[in-house]
mmCIF file of C-alpha atoms in Angstrom:
data_model
loop_
_atom_site.group_PDB
_atom_site.id
_atom_site.type_symbol
_atom_site.label_atom_id
_atom_site.label_comp_id
_atom_site.label_asym_id
_atom_site.label_seq_id
_atom_site.Cartn_x
_atom_site.Cartn_y
_atom_site.Cartn_z
ATOM 1 C CA MET A 1 1.503 -30.972 13.567
ATOM 2 C CA THR A 2 -0.016 -27.686 14.889
ATOM 3 C CA ILE A 3 2.747 -25.720 13.187
ATOM 4 C CA SER A 4 2.129 -27.499 9.894
ATOM 5 C CA VAL A 5 -1.519 -26.888 9.866
ATOM 6 C CA LEU A 6 -1.065 -23.168 10.758
ATOM 7 C CA LEU A 7 1.387 -22.974 7.904
ATOM 8 C CA ILE A 8 -0.861 -24.557 5.415
ATOM 9 C CA LEU A 9 -3.871 -22.331 6.615
ATOM 10 C CA SER A 10 -1.656 -19.223 6.290
ATOM 11 C CA CYS A 11 -0.848 -20.472 2.720
ATOM 12 C CA ALA A 12 -4.484 -21.097 2.028
ATOM 13 C CA LEU A 13 -5.464 -17.543 2.892
ATOM 14 C CA LEU A 14 -2.630 -16.267 0.692
ATOM 15 C CA GLY A 15 -4.159 -18.498 -1.996
ATOM 16 C CA CYS A 16 -7.579 -16.674 -1.840
ATOM 17 C CA VAL A 17 -5.816 -13.322 -2.546
ATOM 18 C CA VAL A 18 -3.633 -14.478 -5.451
ATOM 19 C CA GLY A 19 -6.273 -16.606 -6.928
ATOM 20 C CA PHE A 20 -8.567 -13.429 -7.207
ATOM 21 C CA LEU A 21 -5.728 -11.334 -8.669
ATOM 22 C CA ALA A 22 -4.694 -14.065 -11.086
ATOM 23 C CA GLY A 23 -8.230 -13.976 -12.569
ATOM 24 C CA LEU A 24 -8.692 -10.336 -12.441
ATOM 25 C CA LEU A 25 -5.329 -9.203 -13.974
ATOM 26 C CA GLY A 26 -3.979 -12.197 -15.699
ATOM 27 C CA ILE A 27 -1.072 -12.497 -13.383
ATOM 28 C CA GLY A 28 0.104 -15.672 -11.526
ATOM 29 C CA GLY A 29 0.160 -14.011 -8.288
ATOM 30 C CA GLY A 30 3.937 -14.436 -7.682
ATOM 31 C CA LEU A 31 4.430 -10.891 -6.817
ATOM 32 C CA ILE A 32 2.136 -11.350 -3.899
ATOM 33 C CA ILE A 33 3.267 -14.980 -3.079
ATOM 34 C CA VAL A 34 7.046 -14.481 -2.900
ATOM 35 C CA PRO A 35 7.278 -11.911 -0.174
ATOM 36 C CA VAL A 36 4.332 -13.336 1.860
ATOM 37 C CA LEU A 37 5.613 -16.800 1.699
ATOM 38 C CA SER A 38 9.046 -15.588 2.423
ATOM 39 C CA ALA A 39 7.695 -14.228 5.658
ATOM 40 C CA ILE A 40 5.784 -17.424 6.423
ATOM 41 C CA LEU A 41 8.720 -19.581 5.833
ATOM 42 C CA LEU A 42 10.817 -17.477 8.128
ATOM 43 C CA TYR A 43 8.262 -17.312 10.803
ATOM 44 C CA PHE A 44 7.750 -21.030 10.919
ATOM 45 C CA GLU A 45 11.547 -21.626 10.637
ATOM 46 C CA VAL A 46 11.082 -24.077 7.820
ATOM 47 C CA LEU A 47 14.581 -23.880 6.464
ATOM 48 C CA ALA A 48 17.774 -22.026 6.602
ATOM 49 C CA ASP A 49 17.518 -18.288 5.768
ATOM 50 C CA GLU A 50 19.757 -18.669 2.773
ATOM 51 C CA TYR A 51 17.291 -20.735 0.909
ATOM 52 C CA VAL A 52 13.996 -18.811 1.859
ATOM 53 C CA ILE A 53 13.807 -16.499 -1.197
ATOM 54 C CA VAL A 54 14.683 -19.176 -3.720
ATOM 55 C CA VAL A 55 12.180 -21.750 -2.210
ATOM 56 C CA ALA A 56 9.537 -18.892 -2.070
ATOM 57 C CA ILE A 57 10.069 -18.204 -5.739
ATOM 58 C CA ALA A 58 10.040 -21.948 -6.733
ATOM 59 C CA THR A 59 6.898 -22.661 -4.694
ATOM 60 C CA SER A 60 5.142 -19.549 -6.213
ATOM 61 C CA LEU A 61 5.972 -20.872 -9.730
ATOM 62 C CA ALA A 62 4.636 -24.268 -8.844
ATOM 63 C CA SER A 63 1.416 -22.801 -7.508
ATOM 64 C CA ILE A 64 0.992 -20.586 -10.400
ATOM 65 C CA LEU A 65 0.862 -23.733 -12.672
ATOM 66 C CA PHE A 66 -2.533 -24.559 -10.995
ATOM 67 C CA THR A 67 -3.860 -20.981 -10.458
ATOM 68 C CA SER A 68 -3.156 -19.841 -14.025
ATOM 69 C CA THR A 69 -4.646 -23.040 -15.424
ATOM 70 C CA SER A 70 -7.849 -22.268 -13.503
ATOM 71 C CA SER A 71 -7.704 -18.619 -14.555
ATOM 72 C CA ALA A 72 -6.994 -19.441 -18.181
ATOM 73 C CA LEU A 73 -9.876 -21.905 -18.548
ATOM 74 C CA ALA A 74 -12.144 -19.237 -17.097
ATOM 75 C CA HIS A 75 -10.983 -16.688 -19.573
ATOM 76 C CA HIS A 76 -11.148 -19.251 -22.594
ATOM 77 C CA ARG A 77 -14.781 -19.783 -21.620
ATOM 78 C CA ASN A 78 -15.384 -15.958 -21.842
ATOM 79 C CA HIS A 79 -13.536 -15.838 -25.197
ATOM 80 C CA ASN A 80 -10.836 -13.628 -23.853
ATOM 81 C CA VAL A 81 -7.744 -15.685 -25.044
ATOM 82 C CA PRO A 82 -6.350 -14.428 -28.403
ATOM 83 C CA TRP A 83 -5.328 -17.823 -29.689
ATOM 84 C CA GLU A 84 -4.004 -16.272 -32.883
ATOM 85 C CA ILE A 85 -1.000 -14.955 -31.085
ATOM 86 C CA ALA A 86 -0.896 -16.958 -27.869
ATOM 87 C CA PRO A 87 1.276 -19.703 -29.412
ATOM 88 C CA TRP A 88 4.097 -17.411 -30.246
ATOM 89 C CA VAL A 89 3.955 -15.720 -26.825
ATOM 90 C CA MET A 90 3.794 -19.284 -25.037
ATOM 91 C CA THR A 91 6.774 -20.561 -27.006
ATOM 92 C CA GLY A 92 8.897 -17.515 -25.891
ATOM 93 C CA VAL A 93 8.087 -17.660 -22.320
ATOM 94 C CA ALA A 94 8.595 -21.411 -22.265
ATOM 95 C CA LEU A 95 12.132 -20.916 -23.484
ATOM 96 C CA GLY A 96 12.910 -18.116 -21.163
ATOM 97 C CA ALA A 97 11.521 -19.899 -18.154
ATOM 98 C CA LEU A 98 13.381 -23.119 -18.810
ATOM 99 C CA ILE A 99 16.762 -21.351 -19.142
ATOM 100 C CA SER A 100 16.114 -19.235 -15.982
ATOM 101 C CA GLY A 101 15.032 -22.307 -13.911
ATOM 102 C CA PHE A 102 18.211 -24.271 -14.733
ATOM 103 C CA MET A 103 20.527 -21.131 -14.066
ATOM 104 C CA VAL A 104 19.106 -20.189 -10.592
ATOM 105 C CA SER A 105 21.482 -22.330 -8.654
ATOM 106 C CA LEU A 106 24.306 -20.551 -10.421
ATOM 107 C CA ILE A 107 23.013 -17.001 -9.488
ATOM 108 C CA PRO A 108 23.865 -15.429 -5.987
ATOM 109 C CA VAL A 109 20.825 -15.252 -3.751
ATOM 110 C CA HIS A 110 21.078 -11.518 -3.060
ATOM 111 C CA TRP A 111 21.124 -10.967 -6.996
ATOM 112 C CA VAL A 112 17.810 -12.788 -7.146
ATOM 113 C CA LYS A 113 16.481 -10.653 -4.369
ATOM 114 C CA TRP A 114 17.477 -7.326 -5.877
ATOM 115 C CA THR A 115 16.226 -8.320 -9.283
ATOM 116 C CA PHE A 116 12.959 -9.067 -7.732
ATOM 117 C CA VAL A 117 12.756 -5.651 -5.884
ATOM 118 C CA ILE A 118 13.870 -3.673 -8.910
ATOM 119 C CA SER A 119 11.387 -5.445 -11.286
ATOM 120 C CA VAL A 120 8.613 -4.901 -8.987
ATOM 121 C CA LEU A 121 9.203 -1.327 -8.816
ATOM 122 C CA LEU A 122 9.472 -0.941 -12.630
ATOM 123 C CA ILE A 123 6.345 -2.989 -12.997
ATOM 124 C CA ALA A 124 4.569 -0.735 -10.620
ATOM 125 C CA ILE A 125 5.615 2.409 -12.572
ATOM 126 C CA LYS A 126 4.413 0.814 -15.783
ATOM 127 C CA MET A 127 1.209 -0.112 -14.405
ATOM 128 C CA VAL A 128 0.470 3.495 -13.271
ATOM 129 C CA PHE A 129 1.253 4.837 -16.689
ATOM 130 C CA SER A 130 -0.706 2.254 -18.502
ATOM 131 C CA SER A 131 -3.670 2.838 -16.335
ATOM 132 C CA GLN A 132 -3.346 6.563 -17.165
ATOM 133 C CA SER A 133 -2.981 6.223 -20.832
ATOM 134 C CA SER A 134 -5.871 7.015 -23.063
ATOM 135 C CA ALA A 135 -7.499 4.722 -25.497
ATOM 136 C CA SER A 136 -6.861 7.084 -28.369
ATOM 137 C CA ASP A 137 -3.548 5.483 -29.605
ATOM 138 C CA LYS A 138 -4.697 2.275 -31.218
ATOM 139 C CA SER A 139 -2.252 2.437 -34.167
ATOM 140 C CA ARG A 140 0.428 0.146 -33.054
ATOM 141 C CA ASN A 141 0.682 -3.303 -34.648
ATOM 142 C CA LEU A 142 1.912 -6.410 -33.163
ATOM 143 C CA PRO A 143 5.364 -7.490 -34.326
ATOM 144 C CA SER A 144 5.758 -10.668 -36.441
ATOM 145 C CA GLY A 145 5.545 -14.001 -34.490
ATOM 146 C CA PRO A 146 9.170 -14.688 -34.316
ATOM 147 C CA VAL A 147 9.904 -11.167 -33.048
ATOM 148 C CA LEU A 148 7.119 -11.619 -30.448
ATOM 149 C CA THR A 149 8.599 -14.831 -29.326
ATOM 150 C CA ALA A 150 12.076 -13.356 -29.001
ATOM 151 C CA ILE A 151 10.695 -10.461 -26.857
ATOM 152 C CA THR A 152 8.628 -12.865 -24.679
ATOM 153 C CA THR A 153 11.682 -15.199 -24.223
ATOM 154 C CA LEU A 154 13.364 -12.318 -22.186
ATOM 155 C CA MET A 155 10.127 -11.978 -20.235
ATOM 156 C CA GLY A 156 9.858 -15.507 -19.408
ATOM 157 C CA ALA A 157 13.343 -15.725 -18.229
ATOM 158 C CA LEU A 158 12.631 -12.589 -15.951
ATOM 159 C CA SER A 159 9.355 -14.003 -14.860
ATOM 160 C CA ALA A 160 10.810 -17.313 -13.814
ATOM 161 C CA MET A 161 13.794 -15.754 -12.050
ATOM 162 C CA ILE A 162 11.418 -13.679 -9.755
ATOM 163 C CA GLY A 163 8.640 -16.262 -9.413
ATOM 164 C CA ILE A 164 5.907 -14.547 -11.360
ATOM 165 C CA GLY A 165 3.510 -16.062 -13.954
ATOM 166 C CA GLY A 166 4.509 -13.454 -16.551
ATOM 167 C CA GLY A 167 1.045 -11.728 -16.775
ATOM 168 C CA VAL A 168 2.459 -8.654 -15.362
ATOM 169 C CA LEU A 169 4.829 -8.295 -18.217
ATOM 170 C CA ILE A 170 2.836 -9.807 -20.988
ATOM 171 C CA VAL A 171 -0.360 -7.944 -20.422
ATOM 172 C CA PRO A 172 1.190 -4.461 -20.634
ATOM 173 C CA LEU A 173 3.144 -5.497 -23.742
ATOM 174 C CA LEU A 174 0.073 -6.624 -25.573
ATOM 175 C CA SER A 175 -1.916 -3.762 -24.506
ATOM 176 C CA TYR A 176 0.908 -1.458 -25.782
ATOM 177 C CA PHE A 177 0.368 -3.176 -29.272
ATOM 178 C CA SER A 178 -3.289 -2.462 -29.162
ATOM 179 C CA VAL A 179 -4.489 -5.826 -27.966
ATOM 180 C CA ASP A 180 -7.817 -5.406 -26.017
ATOM 181 C CA MET A 181 -7.143 -5.419 -22.441
ATOM 182 C CA ARG A 182 -9.370 -8.326 -21.582
ATOM 183 C CA ARG A 183 -7.720 -10.465 -24.243
ATOM 184 C CA ALA A 184 -4.388 -9.414 -23.036
ATOM 185 C CA ILE A 185 -5.265 -10.597 -19.623
ATOM 186 C CA GLY A 186 -6.388 -13.968 -21.104
ATOM 187 C CA CYS A 187 -3.210 -14.298 -22.899
ATOM 188 C CA GLY A 188 -1.217 -13.459 -19.721
ATOM 189 C CA ALA A 189 -3.178 -16.303 -17.886
ATOM 190 C CA VAL A 190 -2.261 -18.824 -20.648
ATOM 191 C CA SER A 191 1.471 -17.678 -20.730
ATOM 192 C CA GLY A 192 1.609 -18.146 -16.867
ATOM 193 C CA ILE A 193 0.904 -21.879 -17.229
ATOM 194 C CA VAL A 194 3.913 -22.402 -19.556
ATOM 195 C CA ILE A 195 6.155 -20.108 -17.443
ATOM 196 C CA ALA A 196 5.203 -22.042 -14.380
ATOM 197 C CA LEU A 197 5.651 -25.487 -15.943
ATOM 198 C CA PHE A 198 9.043 -24.991 -17.468
ATOM 199 C CA GLY A 199 10.286 -22.764 -14.690
ATOM 200 C CA SER A 200 9.186 -25.304 -11.900
ATOM 201 C CA VAL A 201 11.067 -28.097 -13.675
ATOM 202 C CA GLY A 202 14.267 -26.229 -13.455
ATOM 203 C CA TYR A 203 13.865 -25.283 -9.873
ATOM 204 C CA ILE A 204 12.972 -28.932 -9.011
ATOM 205 C CA VAL A 205 15.931 -30.345 -10.649
ATOM 206 C CA SER A 206 18.448 -27.655 -9.563
ATOM 207 C CA GLY A 207 17.335 -27.870 -5.839
ATOM 208 C CA GLY A 208 17.457 -31.734 -5.657
ATOM 209 C CA GLN A 209 20.713 -31.885 -4.064
ATOM 210 C CA ALA A 210 20.207 -28.848 -1.610
ATOM 211 C CA LEU A 211 16.786 -29.950 -0.032
ATOM 212 C CA LYS A 212 15.237 -33.453 0.509
ATOM 213 C CA LEU A 213 11.930 -34.772 -0.260
ATOM 214 C CA ALA A 214 11.699 -36.230 3.312
ATOM 215 C CA ASP A 215 11.584 -32.675 4.663
ATOM 216 C CA GLY A 216 8.645 -31.738 2.360
ATOM 217 C CA PHE A 217 10.671 -30.337 -0.680
ATOM 218 C CA ALA A 218 10.687 -31.268 -4.289
ATOM 219 C CA GLY A 219 13.843 -29.686 -5.295
ATOM 220 C CA PHE A 220 13.315 -25.952 -4.207
ATOM 221 C CA VAL A 221 9.524 -26.419 -4.056
ATOM 222 C CA TYR A 222 8.081 -26.481 -0.535
ATOM 223 C CA LEU A 223 5.055 -29.035 -0.962
ATOM 224 C CA PRO A 224 2.985 -28.087 2.197
ATOM 225 C CA ALA A 225 2.933 -24.394 1.141
ATOM 226 C CA LEU A 226 2.171 -25.428 -2.405
ATOM 227 C CA PHE A 227 -0.858 -27.517 -1.077
ATOM 228 C CA GLY A 228 -2.221 -24.597 0.991
ATOM 229 C CA ILE A 229 -2.009 -22.099 -1.772
ATOM 230 C CA VAL A 230 -3.531 -24.284 -4.466
ATOM 231 C CA LEU A 231 -6.295 -25.433 -2.046
ATOM 232 C CA THR A 232 -7.999 -22.067 -2.491
ATOM 233 C CA SER A 233 -6.457 -20.135 -5.511
ATOM 234 C CA TRP A 234 -7.835 -22.817 -8.028
ATOM 235 C CA PHE A 235 -11.468 -22.106 -6.879
ATOM 236 C CA VAL A 236 -11.092 -18.300 -6.413
ATOM 237 C CA ALA A 237 -9.261 -17.617 -9.752
ATOM 238 C CA PRO A 238 -12.493 -17.883 -11.810
ATOM 239 C CA MET A 239 -14.275 -15.245 -9.601
ATOM 240 C CA GLY A 240 -11.511 -12.844 -10.559
ATOM 241 C CA ALA A 241 -11.791 -13.585 -14.177
ATOM 242 C CA LYS A 242 -15.633 -13.024 -13.918
ATOM 243 C CA ALA A 243 -14.872 -9.559 -12.145
ATOM 244 C CA THR A 244 -13.019 -8.300 -15.197
ATOM 245 C CA HIS A 245 -16.421 -7.596 -16.797
ATOM 246 C CA TYR A 246 -17.662 -5.520 -13.759
ATOM 247 C CA LEU A 247 -14.747 -3.939 -12.128
ATOM 248 C CA PRO A 248 -12.740 -0.852 -13.408
ATOM 249 C CA VAL A 249 -9.460 -2.446 -14.299
ATOM 250 C CA PRO A 250 -7.494 0.932 -14.508
ATOM 251 C CA VAL A 251 -8.315 1.775 -11.019
ATOM 252 C CA ILE A 252 -7.426 -1.584 -9.730
ATOM 253 C CA LYS A 253 -4.142 -1.514 -11.634
ATOM 254 C CA LYS A 254 -3.322 1.642 -9.708
ATOM 255 C CA VAL A 255 -4.019 0.260 -6.430
ATOM 256 C CA PHE A 256 -2.161 -2.758 -7.350
ATOM 257 C CA ALA A 257 0.785 -0.697 -8.380
ATOM 258 C CA LEU A 258 0.780 0.979 -4.824
ATOM 259 C CA LEU A 259 0.715 -2.504 -3.345
ATOM 260 C CA LEU A 260 3.585 -3.607 -5.407
ATOM 261 C CA VAL A 261 5.734 -0.537 -3.984
ATOM 262 C CA VAL A 262 4.872 -1.671 -0.551
ATOM 263 C CA ILE A 263 5.835 -5.356 -1.375
ATOM 264 C CA ALA A 264 9.143 -4.172 -2.826
ATOM 265 C CA GLY A 265 10.042 -2.351 0.341
ATOM 266 C CA LYS A 266 9.226 -5.224 2.529
ATOM 267 C CA MET A 267 11.341 -7.586 0.447
ATOM 268 C CA LEU A 268 14.352 -5.259 1.382
ATOM 269 C CA PHE A 269 14.123 -6.524 4.960
ATOM 270 C CA TYR A 270 14.078 -10.417 4.004
#
């Protein structure tokens, strides 16, 4: 009982961090959840090491469903969600997440791990350059709806594979095409809901034979950890969304990029 309480408390503390980042940057928080939750699962010896990374990714996606919903509602209230393009983005990430979730059981675990590490490093580099870019180039137009859906399908598949909500990929994409940063963040939050929903379904179904509900698992999703994360992230996410109006996002993105590099290095040892 004591171990279970400590595990949930650890995940609740994690939820505070990812909830704020979800609201602030429009991300689901999976880039933080996956490595930290992997460490928590290993420390408490919850399951065999071979399943740790997949369970961390699946649980991350399930928690993002709640965190991104809270974040998206806050951004919607602040009129930061571009609903004229959001349906195209949401359709793409839904298709990608669903495909990725069902394919995870066919992909070697070490491939997933290296995909996560490489993706995190590339995202960090992108965030640094995007934070340094000037506002002078505002001439790029968004591609047509079907093309945007095709692009975001790939992003949804990668996001579900590595357990992130998609905002880290969607926000730079929309920003590149001259969408206002706050509206891009709002769209990233909304897309996170779809990725988490469809990705989680795939992980729950594909993990049903490997892990049992009696041990606290719904497929590859570890329910006690999910409860701990959502317990706090749901309430903290709106605070991060409100902070977008007061904090310098470019500076935060640089700091976050550095954090991503550290996270990628840590994941190499799990």
